[in-house]
Structures are given as structure tokens and as C-alpha cells.
PDB file of C-alpha atoms in Angstrom:
ATOM      1  CA  MET A   1      -5.811   5.891  14.565  1.00 77.00           C
ATOM      2  CA  GLN A   2      -8.816   5.395  12.308  1.00 88.00           C
ATOM      3  CA  TYR A   3      -8.436   4.458   8.638  1.00 94.00           C
ATOM      4  CA  THR A   4     -11.051   5.587   6.141  1.00 95.00           C
ATOM      5  CA  LYS A   5     -12.274   3.255   3.402  1.00 94.00           C
ATOM      6  CA  VAL A   6     -10.412   5.375   0.847  1.00 93.00           C
ATOM      7  CA  GLN A   7      -7.168   5.147   2.833  1.00 95.00           C
ATOM      8  CA  ILE A   8      -7.493   1.381   3.091  1.00 96.00           C
ATOM      9  CA  SER A   9      -8.241   0.988  -0.627  1.00 93.00           C
ATOM     10  CA  ASN A  10      -5.377   3.269  -1.652  1.00 91.00           C
ATOM     11  CA  SER A  11      -2.933   1.438   0.620  1.00 94.00           C
ATOM     12  CA  ILE A  12      -3.819  -1.956  -0.839  1.00 94.00           C
ATOM     13  CA  ALA A  13      -3.765  -0.645  -4.416  1.00 91.00           C
ATOM     14  CA  LYS A  14      -0.301   0.812  -3.794  1.00 89.00           C
ATOM     15  CA  LEU A  15       1.031  -2.506  -2.484  1.00 91.00           C
ATOM     16  CA  VAL A  16      -0.389  -4.369  -5.486  1.00 89.00           C
ATOM     17  CA  GLU A  17       1.158  -1.795  -7.800  1.00 84.00           C
ATOM     18  CA  GLU A  18       4.521  -2.257  -6.072  1.00 85.00           C
ATOM     19  CA  GLY A  19       4.338  -6.007  -6.607  1.00 84.00           C
ATOM     20  CA  ARG A  20       3.982  -6.938  -2.934  1.00 89.00           C
ATOM     21  CA  SER A  21       2.629 -10.404  -2.202  1.00 92.00           C
ATOM     22  CA  ASN A  22      -1.043 -10.885  -1.413  1.00 93.00           C
ATOM     23  CA  ASP A  23      -0.103 -12.177   2.054  1.00 94.00           C
ATOM     24  CA  TYR A  24       1.866  -9.001   2.790  1.00 95.00           C
ATOM     25  CA  ALA A  25      -1.039  -6.831   1.670  1.00 95.00           C
ATOM     26  CA  LEU A  26      -3.555  -8.952   3.602  1.00 96.00           C
ATOM     27  CA  ASP A  27      -1.648  -8.568   6.872  1.00 97.00           C
ATOM     28  CA  LEU A  28      -1.608  -4.783   6.470  1.00 97.00           C
ATOM     29  CA  TYR A  29      -5.291  -4.789   5.526  1.00 97.00           C
ATOM     30  CA  LEU A  30      -6.170  -6.746   8.665  1.00 97.00           C
ATOM     31  CA  LYS A  31      -4.135  -4.333  10.771  1.00 97.00           C
ATOM     32  CA  MET A  32      -6.118  -1.367   9.463  1.00 97.00           C
ATOM     33  CA  ARG A  33      -9.472  -3.091   9.941  1.00 97.00           C
ATOM     34  CA  MET A  34      -8.572  -4.244  13.440  1.00 97.00           C
ATOM     35  CA  MET A  35      -7.301  -0.830  14.496  1.00 95.00           C
ATOM     36  CA  ASN A  36     -10.591   0.688  13.376  1.00 95.00           C
ATOM     37  CA  ASP A  37     -12.307  -1.633  15.867  1.00 94.00           C
ATOM     38  CA  LEU A  38     -10.184  -0.690  18.889  1.00 91.00           C
ATOM     39  CA  GLY A  39     -12.555   1.866  20.300  1.00 83.00           C
ATOM     40  CA  PRO A  40     -11.568   5.072  22.114  1.00 81.00           C
ATOM     41  CA  GLU A  41      -8.588   5.170  24.449  1.00 78.00           C
ATOM     42  CA  GLN A  42      -9.134   5.717  28.172  1.00 79.00           C
ATOM     43  CA  PRO A  43      -6.968   8.707  29.222  1.00 74.00           C
ATOM     44  CA  PHE A  44      -7.261   7.798  32.904  1.00 76.00           C
ATOM     45  CA  ILE A  45      -5.405   4.523  32.308  1.00 73.00           C
ATOM     46  CA  THR A  46      -1.691   5.139  32.813  1.00 71.00           C
ATOM     47  CA  LYS A  47      -0.416   1.629  33.470  1.00 84.00           C
ATOM     48  CA  VAL A  48       0.041  -0.687  30.508  1.00 87.00           C
ATOM     49  CA  PRO A  49      -1.223  -4.219  31.253  1.00 90.00           C
ATOM     50  CA  LEU A  50       1.069  -7.210  31.030  1.00 92.00           C
ATOM     51  CA  PRO A  51       0.449  -9.929  28.418  1.00 93.00           C
ATOM     52  CA  ALA A  52      -0.290 -12.339  31.271  1.00 94.00           C
ATOM     53  CA  GLU A  53      -3.084 -10.047  32.489  1.00 95.00           C
ATOM     54  CA  VAL A  54      -4.686 -10.010  29.045  1.00 95.00           C
ATOM     55  CA  ARG A  55      -4.424 -13.804  28.942  1.00 95.00           C
ATOM     56  CA  ILE A  56      -6.361 -14.116  32.203  1.00 95.00           C
ATOM     57  CA  HIS A  57      -9.314 -12.265  30.651  1.00 95.00           C
ATOM     58  CA  LEU A  58      -9.140 -14.410  27.514  1.00 95.00           C
ATOM     59  CA  MET A  59      -9.167 -17.829  29.137  1.00 94.00           C
ATOM     60  CA  GLY A  60     -12.542 -19.554  28.992  1.00 92.00           C
ATOM     61  CA  ASN A  61     -14.120 -16.869  26.803  1.00 92.00           C
ATOM     62  CA  GLY A  62     -15.955 -19.417  24.646  1.00 91.00           C
ATOM     63  CA  THR A  63     -14.945 -17.783  21.343  1.00 95.00           C
ATOM     64  CA  ILE A  64     -11.202 -18.361  21.210  1.00 95.00           C
ATOM     65  CA  SER A  65     -10.156 -21.840  22.281  1.00 95.00           C
ATOM     66  CA  ASP A  66      -7.890 -21.940  25.342  1.00 95.00           C
ATOM     67  CA  SER A  67      -5.464 -24.057  23.301  1.00 95.00           C
ATOM     68  CA  ASP A  68      -5.083 -21.111  20.898  1.00 96.00           C
ATOM     69  CA  ILE A  69      -4.032 -18.769  23.723  1.00 96.00           C
ATOM     70  CA  LYS A  70      -0.401 -19.108  24.769  1.00 95.00           C
ATOM     71  CA  LEU A  71       2.025 -17.114  26.873  1.00 94.00           C
ATOM     72  CA  GLU A  72       5.570 -17.274  25.566  1.00 90.00           C
ATOM     73  CA  LEU A  73       8.172 -16.650  28.250  1.00 86.00           C
ATOM     74  CA  ALA A  74      10.959 -14.130  27.834  1.00 74.00           C
ATOM     75  CA  SER A  75      14.049 -15.347  25.979  1.00 71.00           C
ATOM     76  CA  SER A  76      17.216 -14.025  24.390  1.00 70.00           C
ATOM     77  CA  LYS A  77      15.223 -13.332  21.236  1.00 72.00           C
ATOM     78  CA  TYR A  78      12.225 -11.777  23.007  1.00 69.00           C
ATOM     79  CA  PRO A  79      13.251  -9.958  26.218  1.00 74.00           C
ATOM     80  CA  SER A  80       9.687  -9.806  27.546  1.00 81.00           C
ATOM     81  CA  PRO A  81       6.851 -12.365  27.657  1.00 89.00           C
ATOM     82  CA  ARG A  82       4.594 -12.495  24.596  1.00 93.00           C
ATOM     83  CA  LEU A  83       0.946 -13.382  24.385  1.00 96.00           C
ATOM     84  CA  ILE A  84       0.166 -15.410  21.266  1.00 96.00           C
ATOM     85  CA  VAL A  85      -3.488 -15.622  20.229  1.00 97.00           C
ATOM     86  CA  LYS A  86      -4.425 -17.698  17.198  1.00 97.00           C
ATOM     87  CA  LEU A  87      -7.545 -16.330  15.526  1.00 97.00           C
ATOM     88  CA  SER A  88      -7.395 -18.659  12.513  1.00 96.00           C
ATOM     89  CA  PRO A  89      -4.849 -20.912  10.794  1.00 95.00           C
ATOM     90  CA  ALA A  90      -3.653 -17.879   8.809  1.00 94.00           C
ATOM     91  CA  CYS A  91      -4.009 -15.110  11.412  1.00 96.00           C
ATOM     92  CA  THR A  92      -2.253 -14.915  14.779  1.00 97.00           C
ATOM     93  CA  LEU A  93      -1.914 -11.939  17.117  1.00 97.00           C
ATOM     94  CA  TYR A  94       1.297 -11.354  19.064  1.00 96.00           C
ATOM     95  CA  ALA A  95       1.251  -8.998  22.051  1.00 95.00           C
ATOM     96  CA  GLU A  96       4.067  -7.849  24.312  1.00 93.00           C
ATOM     97  CA  LYS A  97       4.794  -4.922  26.569  1.00 90.00           C
ATOM     98  CA  VAL A  98       7.324  -2.541  25.024  1.00 87.00           C
ATOM     99  CA  HIS A  99       8.244   0.421  27.216  1.00 82.00           C
ATOM    100  CA  SER A 100       5.032   2.349  27.900  1.00 82.00           C
ATOM    101  CA  SER A 101       2.687   0.559  25.508  1.00 86.00           C
ATOM    102  CA  MET A 102       1.350  -2.806  24.485  1.00 91.00           C
ATOM    103  CA  GLN A 103       2.798  -3.727  21.086  1.00 93.00           C
ATOM    104  CA  LEU A 104       0.738  -6.002  18.875  1.00 95.00           C
ATOM    105  CA  THR A 105       1.501  -7.496  15.488  1.00 96.00           C
ATOM    106  CA  ILE A 106      -0.360  -9.710  13.065  1.00 97.00           C
ATOM    107  CA  ASN A 107       1.535 -12.878  12.161  1.00 96.00           C
ATOM    108  CA  ASP A 108       4.623 -11.349  13.809  1.00 94.00           C
ATOM    109  CA  LYS A 109       5.141  -9.017  10.825  1.00 95.00           C
ATOM    110  CA  ASN A 110       6.863  -5.676  11.376  1.00 94.00           C
ATOM    111  CA  HIS A 111       4.596  -3.784   8.968  1.00 95.00           C
ATOM    112  CA  THR A 112       1.562  -4.628  11.109  1.00 96.00           C
ATOM    113  CA  VAL A 113       2.774  -3.131  14.406  1.00 95.00           C
ATOM    114  CA  MET A 114       0.068  -1.552  16.578  1.00 94.00           C
ATOM    115  CA  PHE A 115       0.768   0.326  19.818  1.00 91.00           C
ATOM    116  CA  LEU A 116      -1.913   0.332  22.509  1.00 89.00           C
ATOM    117  CA  LYS A 117      -1.302   2.688  25.428  1.00 85.00           C
ATOM    118  CA  SER A 118      -4.496   3.606  27.259  1.00 85.00           C
ATOM    119  CA  TYR A 119      -6.398   0.332  27.355  1.00 90.00           C
ATOM    120  CA  ARG A 120      -7.133  -2.058  30.191  1.00 91.00           C
ATOM    121  CA  ALA A 121      -6.256  -5.740  29.983  1.00 92.00           C
ATOM    122  CA  GLU A 122      -9.983  -6.473  29.782  1.00 94.00           C
ATOM    123  CA  ASP A 123     -10.417  -4.021  26.879  1.00 92.00           C
ATOM    124  CA  ILE A 124      -7.609  -5.661  24.907  1.00 94.00           C
ATOM    125  CA  ALA A 125      -8.973  -9.145  25.583  1.00 95.00           C
ATOM    126  CA  LEU A 126     -12.470  -8.162  24.446  1.00 95.00           C
ATOM    127  CA  TRP A 127     -10.990  -6.553  21.340  1.00 96.00           C
ATOM    128  CA  MET A 128      -9.139  -9.785  20.491  1.00 96.00           C
ATOM    129  CA  ILE A 129     -12.360 -11.753  20.911  1.00 97.00           C
ATOM    130  CA  ARG A 130     -14.161  -9.354  18.550  1.00 97.00           C
ATOM    131  CA  GLN A 131     -11.430  -9.814  15.952  1.00 97.00           C
ATOM    132  CA  LYS A 132     -11.977 -13.555  16.077  1.00 97.00           C
ATOM    133  CA  GLN A 133     -15.703 -12.992  15.565  1.00 96.00           C
ATOM    134  CA  ARG A 134     -15.236 -10.515  12.730  1.00 96.00           C
ATOM    135  CA  LEU A 135     -12.380 -12.187  10.901  1.00 97.00           C
ATOM    136  CA  ALA A 136     -14.703 -13.907   8.410  1.00 95.00           C
ATOM    137  CA  ASP A 137     -16.271 -10.548   7.520  1.00 96.00           C
ATOM    138  CA  TYR A 138     -12.818  -9.013   7.104  1.00 97.00           C
ATOM    139  CA  MET A 139     -11.846 -11.817   4.727  1.00 96.00           C
ATOM    140  CA  ASN A 140     -15.026 -11.419   2.669  1.00 94.00           C
ATOM    141  CA  ASP A 141     -14.311  -7.704   2.323  1.00 95.00           C
ATOM    142  CA  TRP A 142     -10.677  -8.504   1.539  1.00 96.00           C
ATOM    143  CA  ASP A 143     -11.633 -10.486  -1.548  1.00 93.00           C
ATOM    144  CA  VAL A 144     -13.524  -7.453  -2.871  1.00 93.00           C
ATOM    145  CA  GLU A 145     -10.683  -5.098  -1.908  1.00 94.00           C
ATOM    146  CA  LEU A 146      -8.084  -7.215  -3.687  1.00 94.00           C
ATOM    147  CA  GLN A 147     -10.200  -7.529  -6.838  1.00 93.00           C
ATOM    148  CA  THR A 148     -10.665  -3.754  -6.860  1.00 92.00           C
ATOM    149  CA  ALA A 149      -6.912  -3.208  -6.516  1.00 92.00           C
ATOM    150  CA  TYR A 150      -6.126  -5.541  -9.415  1.00 92.00           C
ATOM    151  CA  LYS A 151      -8.875  -3.959 -11.502  1.00 91.00           C
ATOM    152  CA  LYS A 152      -7.314  -0.552 -10.880  1.00 88.00           C
ATOM    153  CA  LEU A 153      -3.903  -1.933 -11.841  1.00 88.00           C
ATOM    154  CA  LYS A 154      -5.395  -3.287 -15.081  1.00 90.00           C
ATOM    155  CA  ILE A 155      -7.057   0.064 -15.805  1.00 90.00           C
ATOM    156  CA  ASP A 156      -3.740   1.832 -15.217  1.00 89.00           C
ATOM    157  CA  HIS A 157      -1.998  -0.543 -17.616  1.00 90.00           C
ATOM    158  CA  MET A 158      -4.695   0.061 -20.216  1.00 93.00           C
ATOM    159  CA  ALA A 159      -4.044   3.795 -19.810  1.00 93.00           C
ATOM    160  CA  PHE A 160      -0.358   3.130 -20.462  1.00 93.00           C
ATOM    161  CA  LEU A 161      -1.163   1.182 -23.625  1.00 94.00           C
ATOM    162  CA  GLY A 162      -3.448   4.016 -24.727  1.00 94.00           C
ATOM    163  CA  ILE A 163      -0.711   6.604 -24.191  1.00 94.00           C
ATOM    164  CA  ARG A 164       1.766   4.515 -26.143  1.00 94.00           C
ATOM    165  CA  ALA A 165      -0.669   4.085 -29.038  1.00 94.00           C
ATOM    166  CA  ILE A 166      -1.567   7.796 -29.138  1.00 95.00           C
ATOM    167  CA  PHE A 167       2.082   8.811 -29.163  1.00 95.00           C
ATOM    168  CA  ALA A 168       3.041   6.259 -31.829  1.00 94.00           C
ATOM    169  CA  ASP A 169       0.223   7.425 -34.095  1.00 93.00           C
ATOM    170  CA  ALA A 170       1.136  11.093 -33.593  1.00 93.00           C
ATOM    171  CA  MET A 171       4.788  10.459 -34.432  1.00 91.00           C
ATOM    172  CA  LYS A 172       4.242   8.437 -37.617  1.00 90.00           C
ATOM    173  CA  ASP A 173       5.326  11.435 -39.707  1.00 87.00           C
ATOM    174  CA  TYR A 174       8.720  11.402 -37.971  1.00 86.00           C
ATOM    175  CA  PRO A 175      10.147   8.016 -38.999  1.00 85.00           C
ATOM    176  CA  LYS A 176      13.679   8.822 -37.808  1.00 82.00           C
ATOM    177  CA  LEU A 177      12.546   9.769 -34.338  1.00 87.00           C
ATOM    178  CA  LYS A 178      13.668   7.369 -31.630  1.00 89.00           C
ATOM    179  CA  TYR A 179      11.779   7.140 -28.350  1.00 93.00           C
ATOM    180  CA  VAL A 180      10.983   4.842 -25.446  1.00 94.00           C
ATOM    181  CA  VAL A 181       7.733   4.762 -23.447  1.00 94.00           C
ATOM    182  CA  VAL A 182       8.149   3.470 -19.882  1.00 94.00           C
ATOM    183  CA  GLU A 183       5.326   2.561 -17.497  1.00 91.00           C
ATOM    184  CA  GLN A 184       5.756   4.137 -14.049  1.00 89.00           C
ATOM    185  CA  LYS A 185       3.578   4.685 -10.986  1.00 83.00           C
ATOM    186  CA  ARG A 186       0.449   6.546 -12.072  1.00 86.00           C
ATOM    187  CA  ARG A 187       2.077   7.772 -15.284  1.00 92.00           C
ATOM    188  CA  ALA A 188       3.998   6.971 -18.459  1.00 94.00           C
ATOM    189  CA  LYS A 189       7.410   8.466 -19.091  1.00 96.00           C
ATOM    190  CA  ILE A 190       8.194   9.130 -22.750  1.00 95.00           C
ATOM    191  CA  MET A 191      11.881   9.581 -23.521  1.00 95.00           C
ATOM    192  CA  VAL A 192      12.545  10.992 -26.973  1.00 92.00           C
ATOM    193  CA  HIS A 193      15.926  11.148 -28.712  1.00 86.00           C
ATOM    194  CA  ILE A 194      16.575  12.662 -32.107  1.00 72.00           C
ATOM    195  CA  PRO A 195      19.312  10.833 -34.051  1.00 63.00           C
ATOM    196  CA  ASN A 196      22.623  12.604 -34.669  1.00 66.00           C
ATOM    197  CA  THR A 197      22.017  15.159 -31.911  1.00 74.00           C
ATOM    198  CA  THR A 198      22.161  15.343 -28.142  1.00 78.00           C
ATOM    199  CA  LEU A 199      18.591  16.590 -28.012  1.00 73.00           C
ATOM    200  CA  GLY A 200      16.460  14.824 -25.422  1.00 85.00           C
ATOM    201  CA  VAL A 201      12.848  15.315 -24.415  1.00 88.00           C
ATOM    202  CA  TYR A 202      11.036  13.846 -21.425  1.00 92.00           C
ATOM    203  CA  ILE A 203       7.235  13.841 -21.440  1.00 94.00           C
ATOM    204  CA  TYR A 204       5.204  12.666 -18.444  1.00 95.00           C
ATOM    205  CA  ALA A 205       1.673  11.481 -19.202  1.00 95.00           C
ATOM    206  CA  TRP A 206      -0.406  10.849 -16.085  1.00 94.00           C
ATOM    207  CA  TRP A 207      -3.184   8.261 -16.065  1.00 90.00           C
ATOM    208  CA  GLY A 208      -5.787  10.737 -14.876  1.00 89.00           C
ATOM    209  CA  SER A 209      -5.004  13.615 -17.234  1.00 93.00           C
ATOM    210  CA  TYR A 210      -3.280  12.254 -20.340  1.00 94.00           C
ATOM    211  CA  LYS A 211      -6.373  12.513 -22.559  1.00 92.00           C
ATOM    212  CA  LYS A 212      -6.348  16.280 -22.085  1.00 93.00           C
ATOM    213  CA  GLN A 213      -2.636  16.945 -21.586  1.00 94.00           C
ATOM    214  CA  LEU A 214      -0.917  14.553 -23.995  1.00 95.00           C
ATOM    215  CA  PRO A 215      -2.184  16.162 -27.243  1.00 94.00           C
ATOM    216  CA  GLN A 216      -0.802  19.510 -26.050  1.00 94.00           C
ATOM    217  CA  GLN A 217       2.509  17.919 -25.123  1.00 93.00           C
ATOM    218  CA  ILE A 218       2.720  16.236 -28.519  1.00 94.00           C
ATOM    219  CA  GLU A 219       2.064  19.528 -30.309  1.00 93.00           C
ATOM    220  CA  SER A 220       4.849  21.156 -28.289  1.00 91.00           C
ATOM    221  CA  LEU A 221       7.165  18.320 -29.258  1.00 91.00           C
ATOM    222  CA  LYS A 222       6.258  18.613 -32.940  1.00 90.00           C
ATOM    223  CA  LEU A 223       6.933  22.347 -32.805  1.00 87.00           C
ATOM    224  CA  LEU A 224      10.325  21.629 -31.296  1.00 83.00           C
ATOM    225  CA  LEU A 225      11.083  19.051 -33.994  1.00 84.00           C
ATOM    226  CA  ASP A 226      10.103  21.439 -36.773  1.00 82.00           C
ATOM    227  CA  VAL A 227      12.226  24.224 -35.297  1.00 78.00           C
ATOM    228  CA  HIS A 228      15.128  21.824 -35.038  1.00 74.00           C
ATOM    229  CA  ARG A 229      14.789  20.815 -38.686  1.00 73.00           C
ATOM    230  CA  LYS A 230      15.082  24.442 -39.766  1.00 70.00           C
ATOM    231  CA  SER A 231      17.940  25.450 -37.484  1.00 66.00           C
ATOM    232  CA  SER A 232      21.470  24.442 -36.740  1.00 54.00           C
ATOM    233  CA  ILE A 233      20.796  23.892 -33.040  1.00 51.00           C
ATOM    234  CA  LYS A 234      22.383  20.572 -32.141  1.00 50.00           C
ATOM    235  CA  ASN A 235      23.033  20.573 -28.444  1.00 48.00           C
ATOM    236  CA  PHE A 236      20.292  21.242 -25.907  1.00 48.00           C
ATOM    237  CA  PHE A 237      17.962  19.344 -23.561  1.00 48.00           C
ATOM    238  CA  ILE A 238      14.256  19.749 -22.813  1.00 49.00           C
ATOM    239  CA  HIS A 239      12.500  18.440 -19.681  1.00 53.00           C
ATOM    240  CA  HIS A 240       8.732  18.547 -20.355  1.00 54.00           C
ATOM    241  CA  LYS A 241       6.575  18.092 -17.230  1.00 54.00           C
ATOM    242  CA  LYS A 242       3.158  19.401 -18.171  1.00 51.00           C
TER     243      LYS A 242
END
């Protein structure tokens, strides 16, 4: 699977928005970058290599130290041997044969699982060597990616503050109106309650469209409030999604 730059950026921005740790996001980022460097599968290859076979092609490669290449024997915790390749103090690849594919993870994290089916032991070894060589470039790009994600998060929060200010200013002529503005993913949720009634209004203001949509939503709300003032309607609920 190939990940586009947009897919990578959106994935990291989503993790930052969800409050995931930088280490968690970094591991996923490295997975996507490394998968993009796998190269095409070889359909004629039907037998998955063993970790020990990959290790043979790695030993003495001159890029990854032999002391950073280990074969962990099968145990009660890991039913099959695992190849452990340390690319840096903070990045280690784990490879084991699982059914009909070679399963790899970064730092032994479940969210970084990669399945390699149609690759030779030599192909996988060369790929691991390339990842060692390119890790510094990945990390340089990661710094930019993370800054972009946090910048986007800040921009989204500024949009939320803008929505809250616009709504507060628009409602200043309704001093008895009670409402709450909640920041959500990619939008603000405005929950309005009119005292002494069971009337409720939900307004969703999206970051990308609130400047155009919110004024219309506010006008609809004001119309509803004015109608309510002039009528005896006390018991209904509005769910506004525009």
C-alpha cells in the first residue's frame, strides 16, 4: 500500500487532534514512510521467508551493525522466532512469520503492523538497510509534519474562538438566552436552551464553512426566538445541522 503526502499529513493531524502522544504518532508516521519504500511485490514468490533467512542477508552489510541484528527464539509469548533489527536508539524493527506473510512492526507497536507476502528474504533485508539509511531524512520530515499538525490544531482552535465570539455578539440582544459552545472535531457545537421552556436548539458550525453558514444559522435561530416570544409554544425541539 502506498500513502500519499496528504494521507500521511491527515493521519498525523488526526492523531494530534485526538491527543495521542508524539511517540505514538511518530511510530505510525515511520510505518507509512517505510511502507512507501517497499517497492513492488513479486507475484511469482509464493513462499514467505523465515526471519533467520532475512538475518543471513543482513549480517555484514556494513550499514547496520551485526550487534544490532538479533534473532529471538520462539517462546510461550512469541510462538515463532523473531528478527529484531535496531535502526536507531528510538527505532527498532521486529519481524516474524505469521501464517502466509512476514509481519513487521516498528518498536513492537500494534498500530504499526505491516504484512509482507511476496518478497524474498534478500528484498526484505535490503529494505531494512534502506530504512537505516533514510531514517535521518524521515526524522527531518517528521519535525515539519508535526509542526504542521500542531499549526492546524491551533488554526482549528482559533476558528472555535471565532465562532464563539460571533455567536456571543449576535446574541447580545437576548440576555436571558442560555447556551453552551463546545469544541469538537472539525466543528463547534452550539447548544441553546431558552429558560422556562423545553426548547432546545443544536447548531453545528464547521471550521471550513462557518463564515458563510453561521450567519444564516443565527438568523434562523433569531427567527425562532421571535416566533417563540409571540406564541404560546412551550414544548418542542429543533436540531439544526446546516
